[in-house]
Structure formats: C-alpha cells, structure tokens
Amino acid sequence: KKGAEFKASIGQHGIFEQTKRNERFYVGDQWYGCKAGNNRPLVRQNIIKRIGEYKMSTISAPPISVNYSAEGVPDTAEIKEQRINMRQALIEGNIPQSMPDDIEITAIASAMSDYFRTTAERLKFDGKKEQILRNAYISGTGILFTYWDDTVETGLYADTGKQMPIKGDIACEVLNIENVNFGDPNNPDVQKQPYIIIAQRRSVEEVKREAHRNQMPTEDIVPDRGEIQYFNSGDRGDNEPKDSLRVTVYTKLYKEWDKNSENYRVMAVRVTEKAYVRKPWCLKIKNYPLAKFEWERRYCSAYGESEITYLIPNQIAINRSLTAAVWG
C-alpha cells in the first residue's frame, strides 16, 4: 500500500491515472470527457501513436541473439569439427571415456546458445519485447519477469524407459509497472532494491493448484475484488466481471543476508491477502529476475517517465485546430 501511495504521488496525476490518460491518447480516444454534442465531428490526427510506433520499430528492429563462449577458450574451426564428430559419436552410442577440456567447454557453450534460441521461440520473446516497449512508451516503464515454471512439459525423460518425465523450464511474463513496487523507489538500480513486490490477478483455481503443490492449505484462497491491492492498467481493466473468480497474489522478492558475512541469496514468498501460496524459498540465483526498460530516465527514481505525458498538450492543440477548421 505504501508503494502504491508513492506511485500515486508521482507527477501531476500519479502513475495510475497518468497511464490511463496516456493510453487513451495513444489508441485515439483523445476527446474523452468532451461534451461537444452528438452531431459535431471531433477530428483527431494521432501524432502520438505515429511517433511511438516509429521509435518502437527502430528499437526493436535489430533481433536479439545470444551466443555463449568461455573466456580464454577459442572456438576454432578445428575444435568445431572435433565437437561435431564427438556429438555424432554420442548419438551413435559411442560414449568416450574422457573429452578434451576445450571441446567440452565449447560444446557446453554451443548447447547454451542453442537453448537460448529454442527457449526464446517457445516464449515468443519477440512478442514480449514489443509489449515491453509499448508499456514503456505509455507508462514510462516496461518490466519483464522471468521465473521457473515447474509445470512446463519438456518432452524429456530421466530414464531410458521414459517413465520419469522431466518437467519445468524458464517462463517469462510482461508486468505492468502499476503492479510492481520497488522497496527503494529513489534507487533506479533493480539489483540494489531491498525488496520487490509484484501483484498479479490470477484464477482462484490456478492459485489453489499451486498452493496444493506446495503443500499449503487452500481454504482461505477465495475470490476478491482487488480494488485496493491490484491496479488494472487502462480504462478497460476497471470493469472486471462481477462473477470473476480471481484473487490478487503477491510475490515478494528479497535478499537474505548471512549474519557473519557479505554473502546473500535471493528469496521469494507468495501469498494472497489471507493465505500462503508458497512459504519463503530460495531462488538459487544472485540477481532479481526482473529486467526493466525505462522510456525516459529520471534522476533518483526507480520509475521511468512516458513521452506521451508531454505530447498530450500538442495533440490537444492539433485536434482543436483541425476541429475548428471543420466546424468553420
């Protein structure tokens, strides 16, 4: 609640209301609330969307690719040929007793590069990249949350008889900045945050299944309206169906420090308003699994600023001028 109150105090209208206003102007609803009569044509020439689409296309045009390599280990043509021969031998069942270090290291790096490409395709990463940019243009900040999803079917097995399926893989979700609260809103560095709280609206049945997998009681996981705890982005999100069986879920990420050293581990805990979904657990990583893109950076602020906020007066002036010409 403190995080929400702080964001509501940023700027003239606060992040929540300003984002709704910016989205309306972006999609073309630029005469919202104007009482001009039903028979009066209200002209709009949407420069905000044209500017945004041009800049977003410029940013996202170069494809993102990742190639892993080990420092100090060259990946020469000779090593590549040996690696290919070694892979073919493994496919044929000829498992070598040992493998040269350089070949083994480059083989691992090559496998990780292949894994990124296949994972990016599975996650539809290009689509998420476009969504993050759009969020950043409208609200000022785009967030990508990466986590381990233990329900993903990998198609692999831990035994030769294929009786023990291997489940779980990386998953990504684009978050709206309205529902991401940084513990230190004056620090722009994600990794230096004392904690991060993420609010999400999810199906009650889905949350109960997750709680059951984590051996948590599910009686208190019940639908809520989410008026205070969760903030829908845009005007359309304000009208949630009355019979919606959804509940607000909070995920808190924080760093747990050792008492007698400078070592730490990233922890997480997931709850609803009245129940645990998962007790605190270690993520086994050293960084918070969030990537942040700010459209316009502001000093001493964890939240970015949208260009649309300052284009709205220009857009209003253009629309009024064109409308006055049409009426005349």
PDB file of N, CA, C and O in Angstrom, residues 3 47 74-75 77 80 87-88 128-129 132 170 195 206 221 237 249 278 280 288 305:
ATOM      1  N   GLY A   3       3.832   1.479  -1.334  1.00  0.00           N
ATOM      2  CA  GLY A   3       4.367   1.599  -2.687  1.00  0.00           C
ATOM      3  C   GLY A   3       3.350   2.199  -3.640  1.00  0.00           C
ATOM      4  O   GLY A   3       3.689   3.033  -4.486  1.00  0.00           O
ATOM      5  N   ILE A  47      -0.755  12.017 -33.707  1.00  0.00           N
ATOM      6  CA  ILE A  47       0.698  12.087 -33.838  1.00  0.00           C
ATOM      7  C   ILE A  47       1.395  11.245 -32.773  1.00  0.00           C
ATOM      8  O   ILE A  47       2.510  10.765 -32.968  1.00  0.00           O
ATOM      9  N   PRO A  74      39.333 -20.631 -27.225  1.00  0.00           N
ATOM     10  CA  PRO A  74      38.981 -20.290 -28.611  1.00  0.00           C
ATOM     11  C   PRO A  74      38.066 -21.343 -29.225  1.00  0.00           C
ATOM     12  O   PRO A  74      38.190 -22.534 -28.949  1.00  0.00           O
ATOM     13  N   ASP A  75      37.130 -20.881 -30.039  1.00  0.00           N
ATOM     14  CA  ASP A  75      36.236 -21.796 -30.740  1.00  0.00           C
ATOM     15  C   ASP A  75      36.661 -21.833 -32.208  1.00  0.00           C
ATOM     16  O   ASP A  75      36.024 -21.260 -33.083  1.00  0.00           O
ATOM     17  N   ALA A  77      37.918 -23.496 -35.981  1.00  0.00           N
ATOM     18  CA  ALA A  77      37.298 -24.428 -36.918  1.00  0.00           C
ATOM     19  C   ALA A  77      37.663 -25.870 -36.583  1.00  0.00           C
ATOM     20  O   ALA A  77      36.838 -26.787 -36.711  1.00  0.00           O
ATOM     21  N   LYS A  80      35.571 -26.937 -33.640  1.00  0.00           N
ATOM     22  CA  LYS A  80      34.187 -27.152 -34.079  1.00  0.00           C
ATOM     23  C   LYS A  80      34.038 -28.501 -34.769  1.00  0.00           C
ATOM     24  O   LYS A  80      33.066 -29.226 -34.544  1.00  0.00           O
ATOM     25  N   ARG A  87      29.849 -35.186 -31.072  1.00  0.00           N
ATOM     26  CA  ARG A  87      28.391 -35.250 -30.951  1.00  0.00           C
ATOM     27  C   ARG A  87      27.829 -36.435 -31.733  1.00  0.00           C
ATOM     28  O   ARG A  87      26.939 -37.141 -31.255  1.00  0.00           O
ATOM     29  N   GLN A  88      28.348 -36.659 -32.932  1.00  0.00           N
ATOM     30  CA  GLN A  88      27.884 -37.782 -33.741  1.00  0.00           C
ATOM     31  C   GLN A  88      28.193 -39.112 -33.057  1.00  0.00           C
ATOM     32  O   GLN A  88      27.385 -40.046 -33.075  1.00  0.00           O
ATOM     33  N   LYS A 128       6.944 -10.462 -26.632  1.00  0.00           N
ATOM     34  CA  LYS A 128       7.095  -9.865 -25.299  1.00  0.00           C
ATOM     35  C   LYS A 128       7.947  -8.601 -25.368  1.00  0.00           C
ATOM     36  O   LYS A 128       7.692  -7.624 -24.652  1.00  0.00           O
ATOM     37  N   LYS A 129       8.940  -8.606 -26.239  1.00  0.00           N
ATOM     38  CA  LYS A 129       9.772  -7.411 -26.405  1.00  0.00           C
ATOM     39  C   LYS A 129       8.923  -6.243 -26.896  1.00  0.00           C
ATOM     40  O   LYS A 129       9.054  -5.113 -26.401  1.00  0.00           O
ATOM     41  N   ILE A 132       6.757  -4.963 -24.008  1.00  0.00           N
ATOM     42  CA  ILE A 132       7.521  -4.182 -23.030  1.00  0.00           C
ATOM     43  C   ILE A 132       7.744  -2.762 -23.532  1.00  0.00           C
ATOM     44  O   ILE A 132       7.589  -1.786 -22.789  1.00  0.00           O
ATOM     45  N   ILE A 170      12.167 -22.414 -18.049  1.00  0.00           N
ATOM     46  CA  ILE A 170      12.074 -20.968 -17.884  1.00  0.00           C
ATOM     47  C   ILE A 170      10.750 -20.450 -18.444  1.00  0.00           C
ATOM     48  O   ILE A 170      10.263 -20.924 -19.465  1.00  0.00           O
ATOM     49  N   TYR A 195      13.826  -4.970  -1.571  1.00  0.00           N
ATOM     50  CA  TYR A 195      12.796  -5.960  -1.910  1.00  0.00           C
ATOM     51  C   TYR A 195      11.983  -5.440  -3.079  1.00  0.00           C
ATOM     52  O   TYR A 195      11.999  -4.246  -3.393  1.00  0.00           O
ATOM     53  N   GLU A 206      -6.351 -21.829 -10.250  1.00  0.00           N
ATOM     54  CA  GLU A 206      -4.925 -21.932 -10.571  1.00  0.00           C
ATOM     55  C   GLU A 206      -4.078 -21.721  -9.322  1.00  0.00           C
ATOM     56  O   GLU A 206      -3.100 -22.445  -9.084  1.00  0.00           O
ATOM     57  N   ILE A 221      -8.032 -19.325   0.264  1.00  0.00           N
ATOM     58  CA  ILE A 221      -7.784 -18.734  -1.049  1.00  0.00           C
ATOM     59  C   ILE A 221      -9.134 -18.564  -1.737  1.00  0.00           C
ATOM     60  O   ILE A 221      -9.693 -19.502  -2.306  1.00  0.00           O
ATOM     61  N   GLY A 237      -9.632  -2.136 -17.904  1.00  0.00           N
ATOM     62  CA  GLY A 237      -9.409  -3.041 -16.776  1.00  0.00           C
ATOM     63  C   GLY A 237     -10.216  -2.701 -15.546  1.00  0.00           C
ATOM     64  O   GLY A 237     -10.250  -3.479 -14.596  1.00  0.00           O
ATOM     65  N   VAL A 249      -2.592 -12.025  -6.032  1.00  0.00           N
ATOM     66  CA  VAL A 249      -1.465 -12.782  -5.496  1.00  0.00           C
ATOM     67  C   VAL A 249      -0.263 -11.857  -5.426  1.00  0.00           C
ATOM     68  O   VAL A 249       0.038 -11.135  -6.382  1.00  0.00           O
ATOM     69  N   ARG A 278       2.919 -20.030  -1.188  1.00  0.00           N
ATOM     70  CA  ARG A 278       4.179 -20.750  -1.019  1.00  0.00           C
ATOM     71  C   ARG A 278       4.996 -20.058   0.055  1.00  0.00           C
ATOM     72  O   ARG A 278       5.173 -18.836   0.012  1.00  0.00           O
ATOM     73  N   PRO A 280       8.430 -19.007   2.196  1.00  0.00           N
ATOM     74  CA  PRO A 280       9.688 -18.493   1.639  1.00  0.00           C
ATOM     75  C   PRO A 280      10.577 -19.603   1.092  1.00  0.00           C
ATOM     76  O   PRO A 280      10.772 -20.623   1.740  1.00  0.00           O
ATOM     77  N   TYR A 288      17.947 -10.346  -8.899  1.00  0.00           N
ATOM     78  CA  TYR A 288      16.492 -10.343  -9.038  1.00  0.00           C
ATOM     79  C   TYR A 288      16.136 -10.664 -10.491  1.00  0.00           C
ATOM     80  O   TYR A 288      16.709 -10.086 -11.419  1.00  0.00           O
ATOM     81  N   GLU A 305       9.570   7.673 -17.115  1.00  0.00           N
ATOM     82  CA  GLU A 305       8.508   8.621 -17.464  1.00  0.00           C
ATOM     83  C   GLU A 305       8.166   8.469 -18.939  1.00  0.00           C
ATOM     84  O   GLU A 305       9.043   8.236 -19.773  1.00  0.00           O
TER      85      GLU A 305
END
